[in-house]
PDB file of C-alpha atoms in Angstrom:
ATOM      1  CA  UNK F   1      62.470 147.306 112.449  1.00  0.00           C
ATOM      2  CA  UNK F   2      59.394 148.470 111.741  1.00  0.00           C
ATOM      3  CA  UNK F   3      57.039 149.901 115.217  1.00  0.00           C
ATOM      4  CA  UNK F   4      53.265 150.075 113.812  1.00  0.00           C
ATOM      5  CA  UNK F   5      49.497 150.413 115.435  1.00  0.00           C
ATOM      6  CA  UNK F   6      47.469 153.179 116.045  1.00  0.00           C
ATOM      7  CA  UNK F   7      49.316 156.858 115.665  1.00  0.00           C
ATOM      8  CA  UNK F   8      52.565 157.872 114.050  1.00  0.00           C
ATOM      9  CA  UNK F   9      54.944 154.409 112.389  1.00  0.00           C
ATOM     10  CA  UNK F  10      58.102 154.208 113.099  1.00  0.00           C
ATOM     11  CA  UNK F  11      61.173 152.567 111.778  1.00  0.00           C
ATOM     12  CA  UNK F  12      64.764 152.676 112.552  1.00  0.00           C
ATOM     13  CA  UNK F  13      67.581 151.873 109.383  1.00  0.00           C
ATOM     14  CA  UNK F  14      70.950 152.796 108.388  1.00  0.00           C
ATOM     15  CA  UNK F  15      72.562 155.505 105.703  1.00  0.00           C
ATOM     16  CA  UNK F  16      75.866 156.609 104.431  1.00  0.00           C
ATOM     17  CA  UNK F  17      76.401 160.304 104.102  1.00  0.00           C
ATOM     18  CA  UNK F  18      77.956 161.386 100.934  1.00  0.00           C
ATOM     19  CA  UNK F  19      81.234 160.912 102.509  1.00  0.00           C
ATOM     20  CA  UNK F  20      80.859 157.533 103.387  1.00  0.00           C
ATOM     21  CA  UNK F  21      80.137 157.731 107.314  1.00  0.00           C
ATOM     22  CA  UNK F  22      77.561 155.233 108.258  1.00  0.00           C
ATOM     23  CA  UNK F  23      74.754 156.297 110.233  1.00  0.00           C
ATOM     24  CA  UNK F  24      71.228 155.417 111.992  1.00  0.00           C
ATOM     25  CA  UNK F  25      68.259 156.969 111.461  1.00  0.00           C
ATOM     26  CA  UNK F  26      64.972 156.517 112.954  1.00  0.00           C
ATOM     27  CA  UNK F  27      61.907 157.809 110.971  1.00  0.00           C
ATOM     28  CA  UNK F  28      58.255 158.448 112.040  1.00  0.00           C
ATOM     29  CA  UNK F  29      55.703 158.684 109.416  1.00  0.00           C
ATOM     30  CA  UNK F  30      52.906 160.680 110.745  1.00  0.00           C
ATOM     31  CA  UNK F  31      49.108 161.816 108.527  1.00  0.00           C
ATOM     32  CA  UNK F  32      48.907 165.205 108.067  1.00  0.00           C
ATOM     33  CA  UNK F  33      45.938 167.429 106.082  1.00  0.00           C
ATOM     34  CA  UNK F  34      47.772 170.049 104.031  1.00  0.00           C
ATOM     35  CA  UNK F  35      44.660 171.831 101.897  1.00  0.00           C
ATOM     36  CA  UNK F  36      42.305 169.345 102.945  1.00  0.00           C
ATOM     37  CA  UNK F  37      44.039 166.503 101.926  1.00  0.00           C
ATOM     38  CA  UNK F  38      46.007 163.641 103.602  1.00  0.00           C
ATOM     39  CA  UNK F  39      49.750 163.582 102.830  1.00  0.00           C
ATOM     40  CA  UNK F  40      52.386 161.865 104.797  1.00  0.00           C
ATOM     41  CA  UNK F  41      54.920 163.778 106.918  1.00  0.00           C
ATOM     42  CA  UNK F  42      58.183 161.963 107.092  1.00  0.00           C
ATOM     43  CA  UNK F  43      60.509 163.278 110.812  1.00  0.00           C
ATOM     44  CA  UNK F  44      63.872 161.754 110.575  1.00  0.00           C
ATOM     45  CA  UNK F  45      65.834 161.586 113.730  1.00  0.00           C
ATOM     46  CA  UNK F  46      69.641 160.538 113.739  1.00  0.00           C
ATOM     47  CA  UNK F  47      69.851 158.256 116.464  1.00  0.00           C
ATOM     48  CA  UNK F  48      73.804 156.773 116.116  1.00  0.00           C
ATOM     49  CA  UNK F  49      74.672 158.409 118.908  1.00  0.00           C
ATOM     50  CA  UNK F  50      72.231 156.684 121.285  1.00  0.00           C
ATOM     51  CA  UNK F  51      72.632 153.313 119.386  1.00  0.00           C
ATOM     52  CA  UNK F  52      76.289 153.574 120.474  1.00  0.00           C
ATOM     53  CA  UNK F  53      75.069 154.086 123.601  1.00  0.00           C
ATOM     54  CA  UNK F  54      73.091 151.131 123.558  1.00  0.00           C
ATOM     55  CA  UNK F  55      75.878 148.842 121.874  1.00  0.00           C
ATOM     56  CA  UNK F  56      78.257 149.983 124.859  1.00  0.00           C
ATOM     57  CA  UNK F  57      75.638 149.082 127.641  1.00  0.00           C
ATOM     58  CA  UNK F  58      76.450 145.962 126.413  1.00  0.00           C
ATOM     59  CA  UNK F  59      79.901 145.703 125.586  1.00  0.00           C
ATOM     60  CA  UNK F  60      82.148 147.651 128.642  1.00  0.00           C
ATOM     61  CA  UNK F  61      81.683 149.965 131.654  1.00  0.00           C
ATOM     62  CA  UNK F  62      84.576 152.091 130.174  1.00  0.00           C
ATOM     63  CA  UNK F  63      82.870 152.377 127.202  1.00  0.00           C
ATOM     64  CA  UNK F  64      79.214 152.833 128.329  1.00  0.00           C
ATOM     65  CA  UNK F  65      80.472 155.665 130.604  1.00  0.00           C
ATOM     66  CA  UNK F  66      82.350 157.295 127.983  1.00  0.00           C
ATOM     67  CA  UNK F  67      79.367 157.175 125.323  1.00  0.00           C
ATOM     68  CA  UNK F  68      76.721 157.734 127.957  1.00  0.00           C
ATOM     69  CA  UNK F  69      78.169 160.986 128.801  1.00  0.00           C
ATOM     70  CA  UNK F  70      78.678 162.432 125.781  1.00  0.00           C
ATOM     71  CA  UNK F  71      75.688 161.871 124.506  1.00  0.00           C
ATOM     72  CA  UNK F  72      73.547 164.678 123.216  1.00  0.00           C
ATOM     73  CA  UNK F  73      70.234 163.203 123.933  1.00  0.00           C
ATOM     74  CA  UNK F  74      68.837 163.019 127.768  1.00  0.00           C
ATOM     75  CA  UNK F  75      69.862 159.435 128.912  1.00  0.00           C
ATOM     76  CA  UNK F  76      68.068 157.332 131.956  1.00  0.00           C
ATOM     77  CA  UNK F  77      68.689 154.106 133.030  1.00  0.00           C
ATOM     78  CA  UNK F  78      66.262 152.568 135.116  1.00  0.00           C
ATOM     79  CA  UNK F  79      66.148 148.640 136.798  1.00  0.00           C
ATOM     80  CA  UNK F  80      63.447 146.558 136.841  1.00  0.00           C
ATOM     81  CA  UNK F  81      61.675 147.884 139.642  1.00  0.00           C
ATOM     82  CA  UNK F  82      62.108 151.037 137.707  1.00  0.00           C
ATOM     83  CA  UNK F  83      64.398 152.986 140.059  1.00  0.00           C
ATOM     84  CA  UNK F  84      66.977 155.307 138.277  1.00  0.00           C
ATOM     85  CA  UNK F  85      70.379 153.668 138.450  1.00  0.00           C
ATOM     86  CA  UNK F  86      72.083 156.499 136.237  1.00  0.00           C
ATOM     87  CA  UNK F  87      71.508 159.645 134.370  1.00  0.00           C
ATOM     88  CA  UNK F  88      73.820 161.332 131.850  1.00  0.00           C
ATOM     89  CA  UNK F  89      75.105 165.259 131.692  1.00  0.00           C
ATOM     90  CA  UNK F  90      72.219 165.518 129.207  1.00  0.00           C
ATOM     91  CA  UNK F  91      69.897 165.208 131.124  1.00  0.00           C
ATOM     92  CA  UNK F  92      70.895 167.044 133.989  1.00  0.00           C
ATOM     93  CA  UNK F  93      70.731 170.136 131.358  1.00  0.00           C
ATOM     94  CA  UNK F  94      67.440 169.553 130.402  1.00  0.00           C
ATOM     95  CA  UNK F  95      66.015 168.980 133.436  1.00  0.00           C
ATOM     96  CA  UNK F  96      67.736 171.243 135.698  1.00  0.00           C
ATOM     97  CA  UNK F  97      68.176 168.625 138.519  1.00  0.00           C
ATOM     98  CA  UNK F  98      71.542 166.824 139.755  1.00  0.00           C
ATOM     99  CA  UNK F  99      72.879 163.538 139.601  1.00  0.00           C
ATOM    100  CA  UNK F 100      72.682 162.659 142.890  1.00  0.00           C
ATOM    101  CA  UNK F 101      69.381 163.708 143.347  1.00  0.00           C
ATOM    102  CA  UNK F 102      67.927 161.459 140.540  1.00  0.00           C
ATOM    103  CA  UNK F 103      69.255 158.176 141.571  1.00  0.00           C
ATOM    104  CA  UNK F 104      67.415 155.830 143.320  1.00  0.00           C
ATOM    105  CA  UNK F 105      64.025 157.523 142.700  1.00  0.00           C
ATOM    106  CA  UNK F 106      61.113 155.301 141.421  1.00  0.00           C
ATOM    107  CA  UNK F 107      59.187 157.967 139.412  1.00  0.00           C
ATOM    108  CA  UNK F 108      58.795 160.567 136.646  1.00  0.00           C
ATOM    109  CA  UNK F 109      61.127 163.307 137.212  1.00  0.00           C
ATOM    110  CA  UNK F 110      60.413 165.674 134.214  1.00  0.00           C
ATOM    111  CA  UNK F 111      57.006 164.354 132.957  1.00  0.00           C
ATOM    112  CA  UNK F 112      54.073 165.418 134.496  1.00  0.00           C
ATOM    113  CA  UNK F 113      52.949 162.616 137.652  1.00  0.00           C
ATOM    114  CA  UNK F 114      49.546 161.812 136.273  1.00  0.00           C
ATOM    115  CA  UNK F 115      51.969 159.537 133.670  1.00  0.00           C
ATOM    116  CA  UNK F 116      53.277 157.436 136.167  1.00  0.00           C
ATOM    117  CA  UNK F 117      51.042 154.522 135.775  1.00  0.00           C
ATOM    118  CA  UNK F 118      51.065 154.679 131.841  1.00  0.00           C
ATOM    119  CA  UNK F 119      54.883 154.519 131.903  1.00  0.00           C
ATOM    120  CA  UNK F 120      55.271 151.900 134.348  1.00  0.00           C
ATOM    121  CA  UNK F 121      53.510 149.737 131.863  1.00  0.00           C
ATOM    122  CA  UNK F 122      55.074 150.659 129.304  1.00  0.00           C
ATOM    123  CA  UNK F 123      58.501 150.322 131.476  1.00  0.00           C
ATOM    124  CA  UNK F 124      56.784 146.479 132.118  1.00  0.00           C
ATOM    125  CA  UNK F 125      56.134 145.811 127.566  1.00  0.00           C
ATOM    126  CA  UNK F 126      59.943 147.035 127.736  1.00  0.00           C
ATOM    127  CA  UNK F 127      61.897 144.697 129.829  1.00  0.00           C
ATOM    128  CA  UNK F 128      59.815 142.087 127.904  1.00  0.00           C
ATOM    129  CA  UNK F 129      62.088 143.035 124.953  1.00  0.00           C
ATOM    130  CA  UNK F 130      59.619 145.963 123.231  1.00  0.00           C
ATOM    131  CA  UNK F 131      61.063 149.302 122.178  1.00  0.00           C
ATOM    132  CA  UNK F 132      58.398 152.019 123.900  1.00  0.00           C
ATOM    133  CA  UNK F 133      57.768 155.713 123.113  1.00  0.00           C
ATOM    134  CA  UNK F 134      55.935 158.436 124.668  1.00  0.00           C
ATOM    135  CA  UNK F 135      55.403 162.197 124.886  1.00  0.00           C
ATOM    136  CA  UNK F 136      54.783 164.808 127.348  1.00  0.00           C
ATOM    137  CA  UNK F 137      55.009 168.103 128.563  1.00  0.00           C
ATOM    138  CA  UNK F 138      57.824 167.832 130.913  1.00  0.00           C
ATOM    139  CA  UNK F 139      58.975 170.176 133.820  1.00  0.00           C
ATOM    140  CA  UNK F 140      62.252 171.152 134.971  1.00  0.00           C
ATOM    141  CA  UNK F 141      63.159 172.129 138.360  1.00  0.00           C
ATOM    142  CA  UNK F 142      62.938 175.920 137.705  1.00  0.00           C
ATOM    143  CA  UNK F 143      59.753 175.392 136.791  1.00  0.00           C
ATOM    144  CA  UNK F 144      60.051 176.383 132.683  1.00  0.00           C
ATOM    145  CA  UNK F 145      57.810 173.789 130.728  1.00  0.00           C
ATOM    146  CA  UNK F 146      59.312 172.074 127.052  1.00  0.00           C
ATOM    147  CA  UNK F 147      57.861 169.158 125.296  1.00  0.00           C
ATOM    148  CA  UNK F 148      60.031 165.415 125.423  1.00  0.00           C
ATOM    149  CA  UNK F 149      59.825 162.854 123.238  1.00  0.00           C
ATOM    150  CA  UNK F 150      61.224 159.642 125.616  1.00  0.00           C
ATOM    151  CA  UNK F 151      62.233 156.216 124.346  1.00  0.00           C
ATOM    152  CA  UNK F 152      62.219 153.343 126.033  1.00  0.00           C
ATOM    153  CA  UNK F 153      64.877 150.804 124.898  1.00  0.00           C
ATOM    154  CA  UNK F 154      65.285 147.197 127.297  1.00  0.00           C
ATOM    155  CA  UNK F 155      68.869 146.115 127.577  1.00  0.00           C
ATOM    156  CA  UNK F 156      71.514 143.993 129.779  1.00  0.00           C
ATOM    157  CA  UNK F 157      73.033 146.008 132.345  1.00  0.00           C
ATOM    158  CA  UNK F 158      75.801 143.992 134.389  1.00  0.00           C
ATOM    159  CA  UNK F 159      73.718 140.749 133.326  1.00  0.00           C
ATOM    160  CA  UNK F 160      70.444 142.526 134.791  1.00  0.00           C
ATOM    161  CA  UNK F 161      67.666 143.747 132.400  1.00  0.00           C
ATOM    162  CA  UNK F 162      67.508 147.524 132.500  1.00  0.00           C
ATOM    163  CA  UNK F 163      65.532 150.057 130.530  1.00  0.00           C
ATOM    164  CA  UNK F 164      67.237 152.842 128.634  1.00  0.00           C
ATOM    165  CA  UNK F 165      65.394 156.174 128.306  1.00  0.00           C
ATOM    166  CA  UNK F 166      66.696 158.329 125.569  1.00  0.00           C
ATOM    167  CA  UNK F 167      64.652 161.974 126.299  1.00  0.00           C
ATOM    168  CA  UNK F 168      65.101 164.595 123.529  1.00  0.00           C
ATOM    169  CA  UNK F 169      63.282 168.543 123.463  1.00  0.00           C
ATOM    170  CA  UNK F 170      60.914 168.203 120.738  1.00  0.00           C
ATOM    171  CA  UNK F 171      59.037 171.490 121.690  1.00  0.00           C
ATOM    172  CA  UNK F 172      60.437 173.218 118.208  1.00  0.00           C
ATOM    173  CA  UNK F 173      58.877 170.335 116.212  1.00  0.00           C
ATOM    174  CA  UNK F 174      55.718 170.932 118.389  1.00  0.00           C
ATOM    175  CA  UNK F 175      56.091 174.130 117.014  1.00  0.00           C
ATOM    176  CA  UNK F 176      56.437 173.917 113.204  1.00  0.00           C
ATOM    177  CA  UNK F 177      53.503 171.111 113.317  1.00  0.00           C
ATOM    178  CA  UNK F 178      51.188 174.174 115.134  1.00  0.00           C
ATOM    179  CA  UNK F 179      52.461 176.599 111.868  1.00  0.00           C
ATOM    180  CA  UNK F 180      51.723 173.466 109.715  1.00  0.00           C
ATOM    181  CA  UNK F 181      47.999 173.500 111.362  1.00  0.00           C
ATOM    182  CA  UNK F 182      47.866 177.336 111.406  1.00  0.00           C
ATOM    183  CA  UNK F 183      48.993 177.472 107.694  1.00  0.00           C
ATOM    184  CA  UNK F 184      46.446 175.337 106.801  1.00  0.00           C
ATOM    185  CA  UNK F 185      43.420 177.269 108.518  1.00  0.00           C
ATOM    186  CA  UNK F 186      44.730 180.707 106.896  1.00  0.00           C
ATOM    187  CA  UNK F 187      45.310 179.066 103.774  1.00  0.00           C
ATOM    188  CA  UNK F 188      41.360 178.108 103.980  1.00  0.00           C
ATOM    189  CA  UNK F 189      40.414 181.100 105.164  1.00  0.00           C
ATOM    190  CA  UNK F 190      41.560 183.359 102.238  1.00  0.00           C
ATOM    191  CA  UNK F 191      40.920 180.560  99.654  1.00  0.00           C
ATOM    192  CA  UNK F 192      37.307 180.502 100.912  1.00  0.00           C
ATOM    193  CA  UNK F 193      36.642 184.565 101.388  1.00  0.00           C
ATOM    194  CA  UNK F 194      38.355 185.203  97.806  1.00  0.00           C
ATOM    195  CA  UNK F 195      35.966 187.270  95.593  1.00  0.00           C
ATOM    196  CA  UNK F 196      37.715 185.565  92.557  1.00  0.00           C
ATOM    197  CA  UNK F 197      37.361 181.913  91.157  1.00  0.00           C
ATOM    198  CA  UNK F 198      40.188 179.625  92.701  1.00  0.00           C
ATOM    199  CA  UNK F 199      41.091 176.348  91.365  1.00  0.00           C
ATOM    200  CA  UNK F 200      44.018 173.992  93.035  1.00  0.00           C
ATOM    201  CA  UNK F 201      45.881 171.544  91.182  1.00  0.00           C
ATOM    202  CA  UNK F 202      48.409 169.033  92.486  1.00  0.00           C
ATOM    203  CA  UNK F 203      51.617 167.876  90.247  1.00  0.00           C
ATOM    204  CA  UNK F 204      49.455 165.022  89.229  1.00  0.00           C
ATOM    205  CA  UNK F 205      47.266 167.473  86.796  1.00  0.00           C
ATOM    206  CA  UNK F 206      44.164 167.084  88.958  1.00  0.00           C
ATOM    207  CA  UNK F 207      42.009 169.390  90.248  1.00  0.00           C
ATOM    208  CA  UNK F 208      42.040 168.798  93.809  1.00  0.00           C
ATOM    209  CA  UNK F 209      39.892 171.963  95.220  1.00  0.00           C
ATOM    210  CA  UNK F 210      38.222 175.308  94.294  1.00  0.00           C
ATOM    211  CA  UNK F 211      36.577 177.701  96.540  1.00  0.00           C
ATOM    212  CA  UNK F 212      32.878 179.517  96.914  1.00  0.00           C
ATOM    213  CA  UNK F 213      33.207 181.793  94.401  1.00  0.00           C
ATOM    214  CA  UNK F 214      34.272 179.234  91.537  1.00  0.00           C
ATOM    215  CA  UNK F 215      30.544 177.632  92.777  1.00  0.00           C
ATOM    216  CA  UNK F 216      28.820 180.860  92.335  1.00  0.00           C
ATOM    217  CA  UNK F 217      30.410 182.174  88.714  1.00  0.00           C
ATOM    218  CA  UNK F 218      30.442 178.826  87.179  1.00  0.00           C
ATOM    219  CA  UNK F 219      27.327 176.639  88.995  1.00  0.00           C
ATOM    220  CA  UNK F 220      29.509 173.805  89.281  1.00  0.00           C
ATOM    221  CA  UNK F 221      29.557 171.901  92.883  1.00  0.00           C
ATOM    222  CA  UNK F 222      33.086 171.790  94.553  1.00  0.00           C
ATOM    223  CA  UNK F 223      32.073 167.532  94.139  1.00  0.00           C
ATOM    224  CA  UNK F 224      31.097 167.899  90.630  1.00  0.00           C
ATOM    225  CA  UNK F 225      34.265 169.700  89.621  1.00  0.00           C
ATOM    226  CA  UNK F 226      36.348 167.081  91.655  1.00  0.00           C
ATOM    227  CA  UNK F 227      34.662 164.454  90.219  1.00  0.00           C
ATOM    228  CA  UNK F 228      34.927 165.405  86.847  1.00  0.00           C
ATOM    229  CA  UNK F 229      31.711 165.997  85.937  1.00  0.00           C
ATOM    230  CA  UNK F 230      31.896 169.687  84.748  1.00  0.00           C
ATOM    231  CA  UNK F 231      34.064 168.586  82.121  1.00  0.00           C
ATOM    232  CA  UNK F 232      31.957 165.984  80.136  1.00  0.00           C
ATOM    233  CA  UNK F 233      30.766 168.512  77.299  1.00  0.00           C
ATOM    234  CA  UNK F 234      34.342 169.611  77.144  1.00  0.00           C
ATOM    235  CA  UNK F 235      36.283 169.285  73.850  1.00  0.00           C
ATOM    236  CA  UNK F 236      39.427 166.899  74.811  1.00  0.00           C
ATOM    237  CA  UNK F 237      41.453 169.846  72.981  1.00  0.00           C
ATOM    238  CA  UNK F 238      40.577 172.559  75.570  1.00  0.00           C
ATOM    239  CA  UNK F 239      41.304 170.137  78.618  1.00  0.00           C
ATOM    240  CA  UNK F 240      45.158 169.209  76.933  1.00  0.00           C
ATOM    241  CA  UNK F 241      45.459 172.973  76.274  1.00  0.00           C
ATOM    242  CA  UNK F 242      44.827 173.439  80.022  1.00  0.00           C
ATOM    243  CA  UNK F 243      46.838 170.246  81.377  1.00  0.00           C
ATOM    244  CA  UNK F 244      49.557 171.899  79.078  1.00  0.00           C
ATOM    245  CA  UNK F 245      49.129 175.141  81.149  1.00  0.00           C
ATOM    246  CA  UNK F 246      48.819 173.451  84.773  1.00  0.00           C
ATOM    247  CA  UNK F 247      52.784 171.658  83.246  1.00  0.00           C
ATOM    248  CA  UNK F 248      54.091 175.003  82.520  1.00  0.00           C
ATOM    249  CA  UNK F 249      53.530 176.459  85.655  1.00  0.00           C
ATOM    250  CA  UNK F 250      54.640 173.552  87.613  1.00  0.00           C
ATOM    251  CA  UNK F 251      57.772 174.210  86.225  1.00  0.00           C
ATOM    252  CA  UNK F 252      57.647 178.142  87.014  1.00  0.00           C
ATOM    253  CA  UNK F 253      56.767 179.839  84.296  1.00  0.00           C
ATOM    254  CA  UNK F 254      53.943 182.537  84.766  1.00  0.00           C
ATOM    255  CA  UNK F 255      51.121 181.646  81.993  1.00  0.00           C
ATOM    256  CA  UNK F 256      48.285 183.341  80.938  1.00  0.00           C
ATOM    257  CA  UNK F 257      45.619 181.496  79.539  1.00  0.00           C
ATOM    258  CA  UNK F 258      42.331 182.889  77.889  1.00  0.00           C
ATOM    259  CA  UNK F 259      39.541 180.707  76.613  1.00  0.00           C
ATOM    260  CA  UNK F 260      36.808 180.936  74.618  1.00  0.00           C
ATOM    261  CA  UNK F 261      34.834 178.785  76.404  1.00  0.00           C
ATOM    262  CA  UNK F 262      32.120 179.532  78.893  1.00  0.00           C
ATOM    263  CA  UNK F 263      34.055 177.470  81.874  1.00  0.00           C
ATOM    264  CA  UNK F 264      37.525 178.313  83.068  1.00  0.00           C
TER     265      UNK F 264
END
């Protein structure tokens, strides 16, 4: 199943580890700049444990309760008029707050309050049969803040249409997509300030940027260079003798290369 529109795409299949073991995976595919570029970051997320949930909802009590409460994620069930029916050992955990105090109540209780209205719609697209998502930056009871990543999934409870909510602390993922950000600006930073010419090639043999400097020495644009156009006047022997280099140290080797041309 494939979840697409604007932000992140999603889609849920299933693997076999190595030794055979079947399991689910959902993956979001999200746009990311890394040098100034758009690649794709892939997140996979094992979700077999809360498909079993799921499956049980809607095969036995016995079972549900079993696989609800051993599940690793945060687990909510909420009715149709969107009052909490059940919560697993998960998420009393993560959000500090007991059982008893959960049930019955008709709103957020980790996400922030000004999200109420959003996810009541989205609680309304999911008893209509749509799988939901959304993220926040949720509060427990002592008052620590984390980020959660909450799923909406619409099942049959007892013959009545429920709404699962599967929760799960994403604040270290928050995390290495900041670095990922922050690695990027620094990266600019010292590629831009270097004193030196700097030229950046992908594994595809193309030049894909080159800083201030490189401008300066060689009175090539960063476009122009990109583009191609410094290289018209270039025998095709130099730019195989170069390709050849770019090849070697893809591979690792450390490679010197002097020419006897004017542009490097």
């Amino acid at each position: 199943e494939v979840r697409a529109g604007r932000g992140p795409l999603h889609f849920e299949w299933p693997r076999r580890n190595k030794d055979g073991s079947r399991h689910w995976d959902e993956v979001t595919l999200k746009k990311v700049e890394v040098a100034g570029k758009p690649h794709i970051l892939a997140i996979t997320r094992q979700i077999t444990e809360h498909k079993k949930a799921v499956e049980a909802l809607r095969a036995s009590e016995e079972q549900y309760r079993a696989i609800f409460n051993a599940s690793a994620d945060s687990l909510v069930l909420r009715d149709a008029d969107f009052r909490v029916v059940d919560v697993n050992p998960s998420y009393e955990a993560m959000s500090g707050r007991r059982r008893e105090d959960a049930i019955g109540r008709n709103d957020l209780t980790m996400s922030p309050p000004e999200l109420n209205a959003h996810v009541r719609q989205l609680h309304a697209r999911a008893l209509a049969g749509e799988r939901v998502l959304f993220e926040a930056l949720a509060r427990r009871k002592d008052g620590s803040r984390f980020n959660i990543e909450t799923r909406g999934v619409p099942i049959l409870h007892k013959g009545q249409p429920h709404v699962l909510y599967i929760g799960r602390d994403i604040t270290a993922r928050k995390t290495e997509e900041e670095l990922l950000r922050a690695s990027e600006e620094q990266y600019r930073a010292i590629f831009d300030a270097s004193e030196d010419a700097l030229i950046l090639w992908n594994s595809e043999l193309q030049r894909v940027d080159v800083n201030p400097a490189y401008e300066r020495i060689y009175g090539f644009t960063r476009e122009e260079v990109l583009k191609g156009i410094y290289a018209l006047n270039v025998p095709p022997e130099y730019v195989e003798r170069r390709r050849d280099t770019v090849r070697r140290t893809l591979a690792g080797e450390h490679v010197l290369f002097v020419s006897d041309l004017d542009e490097i």
